[in-house]
Coordinates of C-alpha atoms in Angstrom, one line a residue:
X22 CA 101.8 28.6 138.0
X23 CA 104.8 27.6 137.5
X24 CA 108.7 28.7 138.1
X25 CA 108.8 31.7 135.9
X26 CA 105.9 32.9 138.5
X27 CA 107.9 32.0 140.7
X28 CA 111.1 34.3 139.8
X29 CA 109.1 36.7 139.1
X30 CA 106.8 37.4 142.9
X31 CA 109.9 35.5 145.1
X32 CA 111.9 38.1 147.5
X33 CA 115.3 39.3 147.6
X34 CA 117.9 36.4 148.7
X35 CA 118.4 38.3 152.5
X36 CA 114.4 38.7 152.8
X37 CA 114.3 34.6 151.6
X38 CA 117.0 33.4 154.6
X39 CA 115.2 35.7 156.5
X40 CA 112.1 34.3 155.9
X41 CA 113.4 30.5 155.8
X42 CA 114.9 31.2 159.6
X43 CA 111.3 32.1 161.0
X44 CA 109.8 29.1 159.2
X45 CA 112.4 26.7 161.0
X46 CA 111.4 28.5 164.2
X47 CA 107.7 28.3 163.8
X48 CA 108.1 24.5 163.3
X49 CA 110.4 24.3 166.0
X50 CA 107.5 25.7 168.3
X51 CA 105.0 23.4 167.9
X52 CA 106.5 20.8 166.9
X53 CA 106.6 20.5 162.8
X54 CA 108.3 18.8 160.5
X55 CA 108.8 20.6 157.5
X56 CA 110.5 23.2 157.8
X57 CA 114.2 23.3 158.5
X58 CA 117.6 25.8 158.6
X59 CA 121.1 24.9 158.7
X60 CA 125.0 25.6 158.7
X61 CA 126.8 22.9 156.1
X62 CA 130.2 22.2 156.5
X63 CA 131.5 24.8 153.9
X64 CA 130.2 27.1 155.8
X65 CA 127.3 27.3 153.2
X66 CA 123.3 27.6 154.6
X67 CA 120.9 25.8 153.6
X68 CA 116.9 26.2 154.2
X69 CA 114.9 22.9 153.6
X70 CA 111.1 21.7 153.4
X71 CA 110.3 17.9 153.2
X72 CA 106.6 16.8 153.6
X73 CA 107.2 13.5 154.3
X74 CA 104.8 12.3 150.4
X75 CA 107.8 13.6 148.0
X76 CA 107.6 17.3 148.4
X77 CA 110.5 19.3 149.5
X78 CA 112.7 22.2 148.5
X79 CA 116.3 22.5 149.8
X80 CA 118.0 26.8 148.8
X81 CA 121.1 26.8 149.1
X82 CA 122.8 30.1 150.8
X83 CA 126.5 31.1 149.0
X84 CA 128.5 33.5 149.0
X85 CA 127.9 33.5 145.2
X86 CA 124.8 33.9 145.8
X87 CA 121.4 31.5 145.9
X88 CA 120.6 27.8 144.3
X89 CA 117.1 26.5 144.4
X90 CA 115.7 23.4 143.5
X91 CA 113.1 21.8 144.8
X92 CA 110.2 18.5 143.9
X93 CA 106.8 17.8 143.7
X94 CA 106.3 14.0 142.1
X95 CA 103.3 14.4 140.7
X96 CA 104.4 16.5 138.7
X97 CA 105.4 14.9 134.4
X98 CA 108.1 16.8 135.0
X99 CA 109.8 14.1 137.4
X100 CA 111.4 10.7 136.8
X101 CA 111.8 12.2 133.2
X102 CA 112.8 8.9 130.7
X103 CA 115.9 7.7 130.8
X104 CA 117.0 9.2 133.9
X105 CA 118.0 12.7 132.9
X106 CA 116.6 15.6 133.7
X107 CA 113.5 17.7 132.2
X108 CA 115.0 19.4 128.8
X109 CA 115.7 23.4 130.0
X110 CA 115.7 23.1 134.2
X111 CA 119.2 24.4 134.0
X112 CA 119.5 26.0 130.7
X113 CA 121.5 29.2 131.5
X114 CA 122.3 28.2 135.1
X115 CA 125.7 30.2 136.4
X116 CA 129.3 27.7 137.3
X117 CA 129.2 29.1 140.3
X118 CA 126.0 26.9 141.4
X119 CA 127.5 23.9 139.3
X120 CA 128.8 22.1 142.2
X121 CA 125.7 21.9 143.7
X122 CA 123.7 20.3 139.8
X123 CA 126.0 16.9 141.5
X124 CA 124.9 17.6 145.7
X125 CA 124.4 13.3 146.3
X126 CA 121.9 15.0 148.7
X127 CA 119.7 16.5 146.1
X128 CA 119.8 13.6 142.9
X129 CA 118.8 10.7 142.4
X130 CA 120.6 6.7 142.9
X131 CA 122.6 7.6 139.7
X132 CA 123.9 11.0 140.2
X133 CA 121.3 12.9 137.9
X134 CA 119.6 16.5 140.2
X135 CA 116.3 15.2 141.3
X136 CA 114.1 18.2 140.6
X137 CA 111.3 19.7 138.9
X138 CA 112.0 23.0 139.5
X139 CA 114.8 25.4 139.3
X140 CA 116.2 28.5 140.4
X141 CA 119.0 30.8 141.4
X142 CA 119.9 34.1 141.9
X143 CA 123.2 35.8 141.6
X144 CA 124.7 38.3 144.8
X145 CA 124.7 41.5 142.6
X146 CA 121.4 39.5 140.5
X147 CA 118.3 42.5 140.6
X148 CA 116.4 39.2 140.2
X149 CA 115.6 35.7 140.4
X150 CA 116.7 33.1 137.2
X151 CA 115.0 30.3 136.0
X152 CA 116.2 28.2 132.9
X153 CA 115.5 29.4 129.6
X154 CA 112.8 28.4 127.5
X155 CA 111.1 25.6 129.8
X156 CA 108.6 23.7 127.8
X157 CA 105.6 22.8 130.6
X158 CA 103.4 21.4 127.9
X159 CA 103.1 17.9 128.7
X160 CA 101.2 19.0 132.2
X161 CA 98.2 16.4 132.3
X162 CA 95.2 18.9 131.3
X163 CA 93.7 19.4 134.5
X164 CA 98.0 20.6 135.9
X165 CA 97.7 24.1 136.0
X166 CA 101.5 24.0 138.4
X167 CA 102.9 21.4 136.3
X168 CA 106.2 22.1 138.1
X169 CA 105.7 22.4 141.7
X170 CA 107.5 26.6 142.1
X171 CA 104.2 26.6 144.7
X172 CA 106.0 24.7 147.0
X173 CA 107.7 28.3 147.6
X174 CA 104.6 30.7 147.9
X175 CA 104.9 30.6 151.3
X176 CA 108.1 32.6 150.9
X177 CA 106.3 35.0 149.5
X178 CA 103.6 37.7 150.6
X179 CA 100.4 36.1 152.4
X180 CA 103.3 34.0 154.5
X181 CA 100.4 33.9 157.6
X182 CA 98.5 32.5 155.7
X183 CA 100.6 29.5 154.1
X184 CA 101.4 29.0 157.3
X185 CA 98.7 28.9 159.1
X186 CA 96.5 26.6 156.9
X187 CA 99.7 23.8 157.0
X188 CA 99.4 24.0 161.0
X189 CA 95.7 23.1 160.4
X190 CA 95.9 21.3 157.3
X191 CA 99.3 18.7 159.1
X192 CA 98.3 18.7 162.5
X193 CA 95.4 20.1 163.0
X194 CA 96.0 23.2 165.1
X195 CA 94.6 26.7 164.7
X196 CA 97.0 28.9 165.4
X197 CA 96.9 33.1 166.1
X198 CA 97.8 34.8 163.3
X199 CA 99.0 37.6 164.3
X200 CA 101.2 35.7 166.3
X201 CA 102.5 33.8 163.6
X202 CA 103.5 36.8 161.3
X203 CA 105.9 38.0 164.9
X204 CA 108.1 34.8 164.2
X205 CA 107.4 35.9 160.1
X206 CA 108.9 38.8 161.4
X207 CA 111.6 38.1 163.7
X208 CA 109.9 39.6 166.2
X209 CA 111.9 38.4 169.6
X210 CA 111.3 34.9 171.2
X211 CA 109.2 35.8 174.3
X212 CA 107.8 32.7 176.8
X213 CA 103.8 35.0 176.2
X214 CA 105.0 33.9 172.0
X215 CA 106.0 30.7 172.4
X216 CA 103.0 29.5 175.0
X217 CA 100.3 31.6 172.2
X218 CA 101.9 28.7 169.5
X219 CA 102.5 25.4 171.8
X220 CA 100.8 26.4 175.7
X221 CA 103.8 22.9 176.4
X222 CA 107.1 24.8 175.1
X223 CA 108.8 28.0 177.1
X224 CA 111.4 29.7 176.2
X225 CA 114.0 27.9 177.8
X226 CA 113.0 24.4 176.1
X227 CA 113.8 26.4 171.9
X228 CA 116.4 29.0 173.4
X229 CA 119.2 26.3 171.9
X230 CA 117.4 26.6 168.4
X231 CA 117.2 29.8 168.2
X232 CA 121.0 29.8 168.2
X233 CA 121.1 27.8 165.3
X234 CA 119.3 29.7 163.5
X235 CA 120.0 33.6 165.0
X236 CA 117.1 33.7 165.5
X237 CA 116.3 36.8 168.4
X238 CA 115.3 36.7 171.5
X239 CA 114.0 38.9 173.9
X240 CA 116.5 39.9 177.1

């Protein structure tokens, strides 16, 4: 699995945005801290994931499309020799997304983009793109996912299972798949749904967060 495989299976921009908002809502309900979604000062929006141990991604949604950068800290592509970004990651990147490559929040202290995988899709594009001709051969012999693009699998088909595994492995929570799927498909929030995921939370506790995420609430 590499960024090229991920580019082929990642859904359209709107679907990625909806799934990202749903993941942030789920984390708000269960008390998770990996997934977030917020608006930036320039009116763009960003979905983010942080494991706290070096794996992360950011997806910036703009009027031009969407730009993704991610980090798999165990990848041989991370911290490339001489402080340079791994060759090919940005090959073919449209000029519209160039400012995001220099975004301080996404860069090392020296200003180099911190990334082991990068994808982008303009609003008029019919597919996601990755850098042309990225050399993935330096991966360790036993490393089948060298660049960490698998971190985006939760945005693709099979998301309920991915989230269930995350909740169990990180928080020791056994969640109801049907309820998780309801959130991932943006079904309106109700007290019943919330209690099924977290008995300590109520709809009243989450109204403000739902409004921030533009997540529907049952009337």
